[in-house]
Amino acid sequence: MATQDYKQLVFALLAAVTFGVVSVILVLVWVLHYREGLAWDGGSAEFNWHPVLNVIGFIFLQGIAVVVYRLPWTWIYSKLTMKFVHAGLHLLAFTLVVVAFAAVFDFHNAAAIPNMYSLHSWLGLTALLLYTLQLVLGVGLYLVPVAPPQWRAAFMPLHVYTGLFIFSSVVATALMGFTEKLIFSLKSPAYSSAPPEATLVNVLGLLIVAFGALVLWIVTRPHWKRPGEQTLLSSSPTTEEEDNVQGSAGPALPQPSEGLAGGLRGRSVAKQTDMDD
Ligand code: HEM
Ligand code: HEM
């Protein structure tokens, strides 16, 4: 990877993380300063866990998990290590989302509010079901070394597509949730009179869109993909090669003059062996 390209990747990653972190801060400012705070009491403060944990888990952590293979400073670690990080972050995100769901259902049941009537809730539940399936299949195919290499390779384009589809759906679902909540709860002054709370949440929605857009951009650049280590260091087939045998274009490999991709900054790339998986 040319130095210029490496700089662009790092810039995009830093910008994405900044948008993500500021989104998490703003959702906390919203519920703690403008709303009822956080508690587990069946009331509005319990509902507030729903946006907070969904933004932290389903949006921020999922987004980071999705780009984690693209962090140049992780390319010195084995593919297996990065699979554990990718899967671990998704599992953590999943756990937070389950609590976010429990919070809103518990709040609705305590206040006798009907469940699952809105488009937001339909899309949200669909996203969670797909995420669960993706997690189970991801572990079964890529972490536990039981699936034949051909299966892993054949499933990879679907894994990537479904992952990006779920991530995008969750961003859309969150935007609907913010709008609903502002319309429900801003009465006087009304949402239509643009009080500061509404402006804050509108800005939060824009930041989440920016975060999502950057994550999608980073993950869809073939030349920013983790280098195929086996091509650099070994002629024997490896699990990385097997995972990506078809289609999933590898990056332009670093030229010797670039000192291992600039991104690797002269450090040696972890050698991947069949023992990794
Ligand atoms: C309700 C999912 C984010 C606001 C719900 C329900 C689900 C859901 C399944 C139905 C609960 C029930 O029927 O008892 C999601 C998912 C999100 C998300 C997957 C991922 C980002 C948000 C955010 C907000 C929000 C960021 C902002 C405040 C609401 C509101 C309700 C609700 C106001 C109650 C009204 C309704 O059922 O539509 N959400 N939500 N949600 N959510 Fe979310
Ligand atoms: C790659 C999503 C769970 C293994 C990817 C990519 C996405 C994604 C979007 C493309 C990343 C890139 O091109 O840089 C998801 C989602 C998951 C999930 C949403 C959870 C619901 C898992 C699990 C594993 C796994 C549990 C098990 C290890 C992989 C592998 C790659 C990958 C091996 C290929 C990375 C590469 O080409 O370098 N995943 N994933 N995923 N994922 Fe997942």
mmCIF file of C-alpha atoms and ligand atoms in Angstrom:
data_model
loop_
_atom_site.group_PDB
_atom_site.id
_atom_site.type_symbol
_atom_site.label_atom_id
_atom_site.label_comp_id
_atom_site.label_asym_id
_atom_site.label_seq_id
_atom_site.Cartn_x
_atom_site.Cartn_y
_atom_site.Cartn_z
ATOM 1 C CA MET A 1 0.000 0.000 0.000
ATOM 2 C CA ALA A 2 1.391 3.336 -0.994
ATOM 3 C CA THR A 3 2.050 5.828 1.795
ATOM 4 C CA GLN A 4 -0.628 8.178 0.443
ATOM 5 C CA ASP A 5 -3.181 5.363 0.486
ATOM 6 C CA TYR A 6 -2.155 4.353 4.002
ATOM 7 C CA LYS A 7 -2.682 7.932 5.186
ATOM 8 C CA GLN A 8 -6.138 8.000 3.629
ATOM 9 C CA LEU A 9 -7.079 4.754 5.372
ATOM 10 C CA VAL A 10 -5.866 6.024 8.750
ATOM 11 C CA PHE A 11 -7.687 9.331 8.216
ATOM 12 C CA ALA A 12 -10.936 7.525 7.352
ATOM 13 C CA LEU A 13 -10.573 5.254 10.397
ATOM 14 C CA LEU A 14 -9.886 8.169 12.761
ATOM 15 C CA ALA A 15 -12.806 10.142 11.339
ATOM 16 C CA ALA A 16 -15.120 7.134 11.765
ATOM 17 C CA VAL A 17 -14.014 6.566 15.372
ATOM 18 C CA THR A 18 -14.464 10.281 16.128
ATOM 19 C CA PHE A 19 -18.027 10.305 14.749
ATOM 20 C CA GLY A 20 -18.791 7.104 16.659
ATOM 21 C CA VAL A 21 -17.402 8.308 19.997
ATOM 22 C CA VAL A 22 -19.162 11.680 19.713
ATOM 23 C CA SER A 23 -22.435 9.830 18.936
ATOM 24 C CA VAL A 24 -22.061 7.770 22.111
ATOM 25 C CA ILE A 25 -21.346 10.928 24.137
ATOM 26 C CA LEU A 26 -24.357 12.742 22.637
ATOM 27 C CA VAL A 27 -26.807 9.913 23.332
ATOM 28 C CA LEU A 28 -25.641 9.920 26.956
ATOM 29 C CA VAL A 29 -25.962 13.727 27.171
ATOM 30 C CA TRP A 30 -29.458 13.395 25.725
ATOM 31 C CA VAL A 31 -30.821 10.848 28.196
ATOM 32 C CA LEU A 32 -28.936 12.190 31.231
ATOM 33 C CA HIS A 33 -29.433 15.915 30.664
ATOM 34 C CA TYR A 34 -32.689 16.245 28.673
ATOM 35 C CA ARG A 35 -34.500 13.027 29.634
ATOM 36 C CA GLU A 36 -35.065 11.070 32.837
ATOM 37 C CA GLY A 37 -31.576 9.543 33.208
ATOM 38 C CA LEU A 38 -30.904 5.820 33.503
ATOM 39 C CA ALA A 39 -32.453 3.301 35.922
ATOM 40 C CA TRP A 40 -34.108 -0.128 35.883
ATOM 41 C CA ASP A 41 -37.472 0.775 37.382
ATOM 42 C CA GLY A 42 -40.023 0.041 34.667
ATOM 43 C CA GLY A 43 -40.314 3.759 33.899
ATOM 44 C CA SER A 44 -38.909 6.198 31.341
ATOM 45 C CA ALA A 45 -35.407 5.956 32.803
ATOM 46 C CA GLU A 46 -35.472 2.245 31.991
ATOM 47 C CA PHE A 47 -36.594 2.969 28.438
ATOM 48 C CA ASN A 48 -33.539 5.231 28.088
ATOM 49 C CA TRP A 49 -31.230 2.200 28.191
ATOM 50 C CA HIS A 50 -32.795 1.293 24.831
ATOM 51 C CA PRO A 51 -31.262 4.143 22.750
ATOM 52 C CA VAL A 52 -28.063 4.220 24.832
ATOM 53 C CA LEU A 53 -27.243 0.506 24.480
ATOM 54 C CA ASN A 54 -28.373 0.336 20.875
ATOM 55 C CA VAL A 55 -26.113 3.248 19.918
ATOM 56 C CA ILE A 56 -23.153 1.805 21.863
ATOM 57 C CA GLY A 57 -23.713 -1.827 20.868
ATOM 58 C CA PHE A 58 -25.604 -2.113 17.629
ATOM 59 C CA ILE A 59 -24.067 0.939 15.976
ATOM 60 C CA PHE A 60 -20.678 1.811 17.468
ATOM 61 C CA LEU A 61 -19.344 -1.627 18.480
ATOM 62 C CA GLN A 62 -20.787 -3.367 15.438
ATOM 63 C CA GLY A 63 -19.196 -0.699 13.192
ATOM 64 C CA ILE A 64 -15.808 -1.135 14.866
ATOM 65 C CA ALA A 65 -16.106 -4.949 14.646
ATOM 66 C CA VAL A 66 -16.826 -4.641 10.930
ATOM 67 C CA VAL A 67 -13.707 -2.515 10.204
ATOM 68 C CA VAL A 68 -11.398 -4.311 12.622
ATOM 69 C CA TYR A 69 -9.676 -6.367 9.917
ATOM 70 C CA ARG A 70 -8.839 -3.091 8.159
ATOM 71 C CA LEU A 71 -6.760 -1.584 10.982
ATOM 72 C CA PRO A 72 -3.199 -1.590 9.560
ATOM 73 C CA TRP A 73 -1.583 -1.858 12.997
ATOM 74 C CA THR A 74 -3.371 -5.210 13.524
ATOM 75 C CA TRP A 75 -1.888 -6.775 10.396
ATOM 76 C CA ILE A 76 1.089 -8.015 12.432
ATOM 77 C CA TYR A 77 -1.299 -10.336 14.311
ATOM 78 C CA SER A 78 -2.444 -13.683 12.984
ATOM 79 C CA LYS A 79 -5.751 -13.994 11.165
ATOM 80 C CA LEU A 80 -7.035 -16.230 13.943
ATOM 81 C CA THR A 81 -6.346 -13.553 16.562
ATOM 82 C CA MET A 82 -8.265 -11.022 14.493
ATOM 83 C CA LYS A 83 -11.146 -13.460 14.031
ATOM 84 C CA PHE A 84 -11.416 -13.663 17.825
ATOM 85 C CA VAL A 85 -11.384 -9.864 18.077
ATOM 86 C CA HIS A 86 -14.018 -9.536 15.292
ATOM 87 C CA ALA A 87 -16.244 -12.230 16.824
ATOM 88 C CA GLY A 88 -15.672 -10.953 20.389
ATOM 89 C CA LEU A 89 -16.703 -7.404 19.503
ATOM 90 C CA HIS A 90 -19.832 -8.700 17.747
ATOM 91 C CA LEU A 91 -20.665 -10.855 20.772
ATOM 92 C CA LEU A 92 -20.258 -7.885 23.109
ATOM 93 C CA ALA A 93 -22.458 -5.776 20.805
ATOM 94 C CA PHE A 94 -25.054 -8.561 20.725
ATOM 95 C CA THR A 95 -25.141 -8.736 24.541
ATOM 96 C CA LEU A 96 -25.747 -4.985 24.862
ATOM 97 C CA VAL A 97 -28.481 -5.116 22.220
ATOM 98 C CA VAL A 98 -30.290 -7.898 24.081
ATOM 99 C CA VAL A 99 -30.335 -5.716 27.213
ATOM 100 C CA ALA A 100 -31.528 -2.752 25.074
ATOM 101 C CA PHE A 101 -34.433 -4.899 23.868
ATOM 102 C CA ALA A 102 -35.246 -6.113 27.394
ATOM 103 C CA ALA A 103 -35.377 -2.463 28.534
ATOM 104 C CA VAL A 104 -37.928 -1.349 25.945
ATOM 105 C CA PHE A 105 -40.138 -4.456 26.254
ATOM 106 C CA ASP A 106 -40.088 -4.241 30.055
ATOM 107 C CA PHE A 107 -40.945 -0.537 29.917
ATOM 108 C CA HIS A 108 -43.802 -1.168 27.486
ATOM 109 C CA ASN A 109 -45.207 -4.042 29.544
ATOM 110 C CA ALA A 110 -45.010 -2.062 32.811
ATOM 111 C CA ALA A 111 -46.863 0.876 31.220
ATOM 112 C CA ALA A 112 -49.305 -1.359 29.266
ATOM 113 C CA ILE A 113 -48.055 0.051 25.944
ATOM 114 C CA PRO A 114 -48.586 -2.359 23.018
ATOM 115 C CA ASN A 115 -45.539 -4.189 21.670
ATOM 116 C CA MET A 116 -44.328 -4.492 18.092
ATOM 117 C CA TYR A 117 -46.784 -2.136 16.395
ATOM 118 C CA SER A 118 -44.335 0.189 14.620
ATOM 119 C CA LEU A 119 -42.201 -0.150 11.494
ATOM 120 C CA HIS A 120 -39.224 0.758 13.723
ATOM 121 C CA SER A 121 -39.889 -2.248 15.932
ATOM 122 C CA TRP A 122 -40.412 -4.607 12.978
ATOM 123 C CA LEU A 123 -37.162 -3.545 11.327
ATOM 124 C CA GLY A 124 -35.331 -3.593 14.658
ATOM 125 C CA LEU A 125 -36.431 -7.116 15.536
ATOM 126 C CA THR A 126 -35.595 -8.343 12.021
ATOM 127 C CA ALA A 127 -32.110 -6.828 12.371
ATOM 128 C CA LEU A 128 -31.593 -8.583 15.702
ATOM 129 C CA LEU A 129 -32.745 -11.951 14.314
ATOM 130 C CA LEU A 130 -30.424 -11.625 11.304
ATOM 131 C CA TYR A 131 -27.575 -10.522 13.571
ATOM 132 C CA THR A 132 -28.090 -13.613 15.746
ATOM 133 C CA LEU A 133 -28.034 -15.870 12.693
ATOM 134 C CA GLN A 134 -24.931 -14.116 11.338
ATOM 135 C CA LEU A 135 -23.170 -14.565 14.662
ATOM 136 C CA VAL A 136 -24.005 -18.271 14.907
ATOM 137 C CA LEU A 137 -23.007 -18.948 11.287
ATOM 138 C CA GLY A 138 -19.868 -16.808 11.659
ATOM 139 C CA VAL A 139 -18.690 -18.818 14.673
ATOM 140 C CA GLY A 140 -19.678 -22.136 13.080
ATOM 141 C CA LEU A 141 -17.988 -21.448 9.768
ATOM 142 C CA TYR A 142 -14.955 -19.322 10.590
ATOM 143 C CA LEU A 143 -14.035 -19.865 14.242
ATOM 144 C CA VAL A 144 -14.680 -23.524 14.961
ATOM 145 C CA PRO A 145 -12.460 -25.430 12.533
ATOM 146 C CA VAL A 146 -15.105 -27.890 11.354
ATOM 147 C CA ALA A 147 -16.476 -26.378 8.135
ATOM 148 C CA PRO A 148 -14.746 -27.490 4.916
ATOM 149 C CA PRO A 149 -12.634 -24.743 3.325
ATOM 150 C CA GLN A 150 -14.872 -24.681 0.238
ATOM 151 C CA TRP A 151 -17.889 -23.863 2.432
ATOM 152 C CA ARG A 152 -16.021 -21.065 4.152
ATOM 153 C CA ALA A 153 -14.953 -19.548 0.855
ATOM 154 C CA ALA A 154 -18.372 -19.973 -0.760
ATOM 155 C CA PHE A 155 -20.151 -18.344 2.173
ATOM 156 C CA MET A 156 -17.774 -15.365 2.592
ATOM 157 C CA PRO A 157 -19.396 -13.005 0.021
ATOM 158 C CA LEU A 158 -22.778 -13.649 1.679
ATOM 159 C CA HIS A 159 -21.259 -13.105 5.145
ATOM 160 C CA VAL A 160 -19.858 -9.735 4.078
ATOM 161 C CA TYR A 161 -23.023 -8.662 2.236
ATOM 162 C CA THR A 162 -25.351 -9.696 5.080
ATOM 163 C CA GLY A 163 -23.084 -8.026 7.631
ATOM 164 C CA LEU A 164 -23.189 -4.725 5.763
ATOM 165 C CA PHE A 165 -26.923 -5.048 5.167
ATOM 166 C CA ILE A 166 -27.593 -5.580 8.880
ATOM 167 C CA PHE A 167 -25.319 -2.685 9.845
ATOM 168 C CA SER A 168 -27.061 -0.332 7.396
ATOM 169 C CA SER A 169 -30.532 -1.466 8.530
ATOM 170 C CA VAL A 170 -29.596 -0.759 12.134
ATOM 171 C CA VAL A 171 -28.535 2.798 11.265
ATOM 172 C CA ALA A 172 -31.903 3.341 9.539
ATOM 173 C CA THR A 173 -33.759 1.773 12.483
ATOM 174 C CA ALA A 174 -32.005 4.075 14.957
ATOM 175 C CA LEU A 175 -32.967 7.161 12.932
ATOM 176 C CA MET A 176 -36.600 6.067 12.986
ATOM 177 C CA GLY A 177 -36.354 5.483 16.746
ATOM 178 C CA PHE A 178 -34.990 8.983 17.389
ATOM 179 C CA THR A 179 -37.728 10.588 15.302
ATOM 180 C CA GLU A 180 -40.472 8.575 17.012
ATOM 181 C CA LYS A 181 -39.173 9.387 20.466
ATOM 182 C CA LEU A 182 -38.904 13.128 19.743
ATOM 183 C CA ILE A 183 -42.431 13.222 18.331
ATOM 184 C CA PHE A 184 -43.802 11.245 21.324
ATOM 185 C CA SER A 185 -42.072 13.172 24.057
ATOM 186 C CA LEU A 186 -41.578 16.761 22.896
ATOM 187 C CA LYS A 187 -44.958 18.371 23.601
ATOM 188 C CA SER A 188 -44.267 21.798 24.953
ATOM 189 C CA PRO A 189 -42.221 23.059 23.310
ATOM 190 C CA ALA A 190 -43.136 20.750 20.422
ATOM 191 C CA TYR A 191 -40.642 19.085 18.069
ATOM 192 C CA SER A 192 -41.868 21.437 15.339
ATOM 193 C CA SER A 193 -40.637 24.459 17.290
ATOM 194 C CA ALA A 194 -37.075 23.041 17.182
ATOM 195 C CA PRO A 195 -36.097 23.173 20.873
ATOM 196 C CA PRO A 196 -32.413 22.559 21.770
ATOM 197 C CA GLU A 197 -33.145 18.901 22.629
ATOM 198 C CA ALA A 198 -34.476 18.314 19.108
ATOM 199 C CA THR A 199 -31.407 19.953 17.577
ATOM 200 C CA LEU A 200 -29.122 17.775 19.706
ATOM 201 C CA VAL A 201 -30.861 14.570 18.646
ATOM 202 C CA ASN A 202 -31.009 15.642 14.988
ATOM 203 C CA VAL A 203 -27.236 16.249 15.109
ATOM 204 C CA LEU A 204 -26.801 12.845 16.774
ATOM 205 C CA GLY A 205 -28.698 11.243 13.884
ATOM 206 C CA LEU A 206 -26.430 13.003 11.354
ATOM 207 C CA LEU A 207 -23.310 11.814 13.204
ATOM 208 C CA ILE A 208 -24.581 8.241 13.148
ATOM 209 C CA VAL A 209 -25.179 8.518 9.395
ATOM 210 C CA ALA A 210 -21.629 9.889 8.950
ATOM 211 C CA PHE A 211 -20.210 7.041 11.055
ATOM 212 C CA GLY A 212 -22.172 4.474 9.039
ATOM 213 C CA ALA A 213 -21.130 6.019 5.723
ATOM 214 C CA LEU A 214 -17.448 5.921 6.675
ATOM 215 C CA VAL A 215 -17.613 2.323 7.933
ATOM 216 C CA LEU A 216 -19.239 1.254 4.658
ATOM 217 C CA TRP A 217 -16.651 3.199 2.643
ATOM 218 C CA ILE A 218 -13.692 1.641 4.496
ATOM 219 C CA VAL A 219 -15.009 -1.910 4.212
ATOM 220 C CA THR A 220 -15.802 -1.635 0.513
ATOM 221 C CA ARG A 221 -12.269 -0.490 -0.559
ATOM 222 C CA PRO A 222 -10.571 -3.693 -1.853
ATOM 223 C CA HIS A 223 -7.096 -2.135 -1.652
ATOM 224 C CA TRP A 224 -7.553 -1.443 2.084
ATOM 225 C CA LYS A 225 -8.067 -5.117 2.833
ATOM 226 C CA ARG A 226 -5.770 -6.967 5.194
ATOM 227 C CA PRO A 227 -2.849 -8.277 3.103
ATOM 228 C CA GLY A 228 -2.918 -11.971 2.233
ATOM 229 C CA GLU A 229 -0.177 -13.052 4.584
ATOM 230 C CA GLN A 230 0.311 -16.396 2.959
ATOM 231 C CA THR A 231 1.244 -14.660 -0.266
ATOM 232 C CA LEU A 232 3.849 -12.630 1.530
ATOM 233 C CA LEU A 233 5.384 -15.293 3.659
ATOM 234 C CA SER A 234 4.328 -18.760 2.756
ATOM 235 C CA SER A 235 3.473 -20.792 -0.260
ATOM 236 C CA SER A 236 1.300 -23.248 1.631
ATOM 237 C CA PRO A 237 -2.471 -22.731 1.723
ATOM 238 C CA THR A 238 -3.748 -21.105 4.864
ATOM 239 C CA THR A 239 -7.098 -20.529 6.445
ATOM 240 C CA GLU A 240 -7.067 -16.913 5.331
ATOM 241 C CA GLU A 241 -6.597 -18.016 1.773
ATOM 242 C CA GLU A 242 -9.354 -20.576 2.194
ATOM 243 C CA ASP A 243 -11.779 -18.069 3.719
ATOM 244 C CA ASN A 244 -11.340 -15.793 0.731
ATOM 245 C CA VAL A 245 -10.576 -18.098 -2.141
ATOM 246 C CA GLN A 246 -13.214 -16.665 -4.439
ATOM 247 C CA GLY A 247 -13.785 -13.137 -5.440
ATOM 248 C CA SER A 248 -12.885 -11.290 -2.277
ATOM 249 C CA ALA A 249 -10.087 -9.352 -3.889
ATOM 250 C CA GLY A 250 -6.992 -9.011 -1.800
ATOM 251 C CA PRO A 251 -5.150 -5.744 -1.543
ATOM 252 C CA ALA A 252 -2.414 -4.554 -3.769
ATOM 253 C CA LEU A 253 0.485 -6.120 -1.969
ATOM 254 C CA PRO A 254 3.127 -3.760 -0.672
ATOM 255 C CA GLN A 255 6.063 -3.083 -2.874
ATOM 256 C CA PRO A 256 9.447 -3.914 -1.360
ATOM 257 C CA SER A 257 10.423 -0.256 -1.705
ATOM 258 C CA GLU A 258 7.520 0.724 0.545
ATOM 259 C CA GLY A 259 8.840 -1.215 3.498
ATOM 260 C CA LEU A 260 5.871 -3.536 3.915
ATOM 261 C CA ALA A 261 3.029 -1.262 3.055
ATOM 262 C CA GLY A 262 3.948 1.800 5.004
ATOM 263 C CA GLY A 263 1.100 0.636 7.210
ATOM 264 C CA LEU A 264 3.197 -2.137 8.621
ATOM 265 C CA ARG A 265 5.981 0.356 9.129
ATOM 266 C CA GLY A 266 8.784 -2.113 8.766
ATOM 267 C CA ARG A 267 7.468 -4.512 11.396
ATOM 268 C CA SER A 268 7.326 -8.149 10.460
ATOM 269 C CA VAL A 269 3.957 -9.575 9.491
ATOM 270 C CA ALA A 270 2.749 -12.383 11.717
ATOM 271 C CA LYS A 271 3.218 -15.647 9.958
ATOM 272 C CA GLN A 272 -0.021 -17.468 9.375
ATOM 273 C CA THR A 273 0.092 -21.213 9.522
ATOM 274 C CA ASP A 274 -2.515 -23.906 9.309
ATOM 275 C CA MET A 275 -2.195 -24.164 13.093
ATOM 276 C CA ASP A 276 -3.970 -20.810 13.346
ATOM 277 C CA ASP A 277 -7.365 -22.273 12.829
HETATM 278 C C1 HEM B 1 -39.248 0.308 20.353
HETATM 279 C C2 HEM B 1 -35.582 -1.958 18.180
HETATM 280 C C3 HEM B 1 -32.906 2.051 18.405
HETATM 281 C C4 HEM B 1 -36.714 4.407 20.160
HETATM 282 C C5 HEM B 1 -38.463 -0.661 19.793
HETATM 283 C C6 HEM B 1 -38.848 -2.032 19.627
HETATM 284 C C7 HEM B 1 -37.836 -2.666 19.013
HETATM 285 C C8 HEM B 1 -36.790 -1.708 18.790
HETATM 286 C C9 HEM B 1 -37.798 -4.128 18.600
HETATM 287 C C10 HEM B 1 -40.200 -2.641 20.026
HETATM 288 C C11 HEM B 1 -40.359 -2.784 21.508
HETATM 289 C C12 HEM B 1 -41.753 -3.198 21.862
HETATM 290 O O1 HEM B 1 -42.592 -3.318 20.991
HETATM 291 O O2 HEM B 1 -42.016 -3.359 23.079
HETATM 292 C C13 HEM B 1 -34.559 -1.048 18.021
HETATM 293 C C14 HEM B 1 -33.283 -1.339 17.385
HETATM 294 C C15 HEM B 1 -32.537 -0.229 17.449
HETATM 295 C C16 HEM B 1 -33.342 0.777 18.127
HETATM 296 C C17 HEM B 1 -32.850 -2.642 16.767
HETATM 297 C C18 HEM B 1 -31.139 -0.111 16.927
HETATM 298 C C19 HEM B 1 -30.548 0.949 16.643
HETATM 299 C C20 HEM B 1 -33.700 3.016 18.942
HETATM 300 C C21 HEM B 1 -33.263 4.358 19.195
HETATM 301 C C22 HEM B 1 -34.321 5.016 19.683
HETATM 302 C C23 HEM B 1 -35.440 4.101 19.739
HETATM 303 C C24 HEM B 1 -31.861 4.909 18.958
HETATM 304 C C25 HEM B 1 -34.310 6.454 20.117
HETATM 305 C C26 HEM B 1 -34.893 6.852 21.187
HETATM 306 C C27 HEM B 1 -37.736 3.505 20.316
HETATM 307 C C28 HEM B 1 -39.069 3.861 20.770
HETATM 308 C C29 HEM B 1 -39.778 2.668 20.857
HETATM 309 C C30 HEM B 1 -38.899 1.613 20.426
HETATM 310 C C31 HEM B 1 -39.560 5.269 21.082
HETATM 311 C C32 HEM B 1 -41.254 2.513 21.290
HETATM 312 C C33 HEM B 1 -42.166 2.720 20.150
HETATM 313 C C34 HEM B 1 -42.114 1.610 19.151
HETATM 314 O O3 HEM B 1 -42.388 0.455 19.499
HETATM 315 O O4 HEM B 1 -41.762 1.906 18.008
HETATM 316 N N1 HEM B 1 -37.198 -0.485 19.281
HETATM 317 N N2 HEM B 1 -34.548 0.232 18.447
HETATM 318 N N3 HEM B 1 -35.016 2.886 19.286
HETATM 319 N N4 HEM B 1 -37.670 2.156 20.111
HETATM 320 FE FE1 HEM B 1 -36.118 1.202 19.286
HETATM 321 C C1 HEM B 2 -15.541 -10.375 7.493
HETATM 322 C C2 HEM B 2 -19.692 -8.850 9.421
HETATM 323 C C3 HEM B 2 -19.473 -12.342 12.759
HETATM 324 C C4 HEM B 2 -15.528 -14.086 10.562
HETATM 325 C C5 HEM B 2 -16.660 -9.646 7.769
HETATM 326 C C6 HEM B 2 -17.019 -8.445 7.076
HETATM 327 C C7 HEM B 2 -18.191 -8.024 7.592
HETATM 328 C C8 HEM B 2 -18.568 -8.941 8.645
HETATM 329 C C9 HEM B 2 -19.001 -6.813 7.166
HETATM 330 C C10 HEM B 2 -16.185 -7.771 5.967
HETATM 331 C C11 HEM B 2 -14.973 -7.127 6.615
HETATM 332 C C12 HEM B 2 -13.900 -6.700 5.659
HETATM 333 O O1 HEM B 2 -14.026 -6.911 4.438
HETATM 334 O O2 HEM B 2 -12.890 -6.144 6.127
HETATM 335 C C13 HEM B 2 -19.989 -9.665 10.490
HETATM 336 C C14 HEM B 2 -21.138 -9.511 11.370
HETATM 337 C C15 HEM B 2 -21.061 -10.501 12.316
HETATM 338 C C16 HEM B 2 -19.878 -11.282 12.014
HETATM 339 C C17 HEM B 2 -22.214 -8.427 11.263
HETATM 340 C C18 HEM B 2 -21.939 -10.797 13.518
HETATM 341 C C19 HEM B 2 -23.181 -10.770 13.562
HETATM 342 C C20 HEM B 2 -18.373 -13.113 12.477
HETATM 343 C C21 HEM B 2 -17.906 -14.198 13.286
HETATM 344 C C22 HEM B 2 -16.798 -14.696 12.674
HETATM 345 C C23 HEM B 2 -16.557 -13.909 11.468
HETATM 346 C C24 HEM B 2 -18.540 -14.688 14.578
HETATM 347 C C25 HEM B 2 -15.959 -15.822 13.176
HETATM 348 C C26 HEM B 2 -14.671 -15.709 13.225
HETATM 349 C C27 HEM B 2 -15.219 -13.251 9.530
HETATM 350 C C28 HEM B 2 -14.094 -13.450 8.638
HETATM 351 C C29 HEM B 2 -14.101 -12.379 7.744
HETATM 352 C C30 HEM B 2 -15.234 -11.548 8.121
HETATM 353 C C31 HEM B 2 -13.106 -14.610 8.654
HETATM 354 C C32 HEM B 2 -13.134 -12.159 6.562
HETATM 355 C C33 HEM B 2 -12.148 -11.078 6.871
HETATM 356 C C34 HEM B 2 -11.234 -10.806 5.690
HETATM 357 O O3 HEM B 2 -11.627 -10.963 4.551
HETATM 358 O O4 HEM B 2 -10.093 -10.426 5.922
HETATM 359 N N1 HEM B 2 -17.605 -9.922 8.726
HETATM 360 N N2 HEM B 2 -19.252 -10.739 10.909
HETATM 361 N N3 HEM B 2 -17.541 -12.950 11.399
HETATM 362 N N4 HEM B 2 -15.880 -12.106 9.198
HETATM 363 FE FE1 HEM B 2 -17.558 -11.430 10.054
#
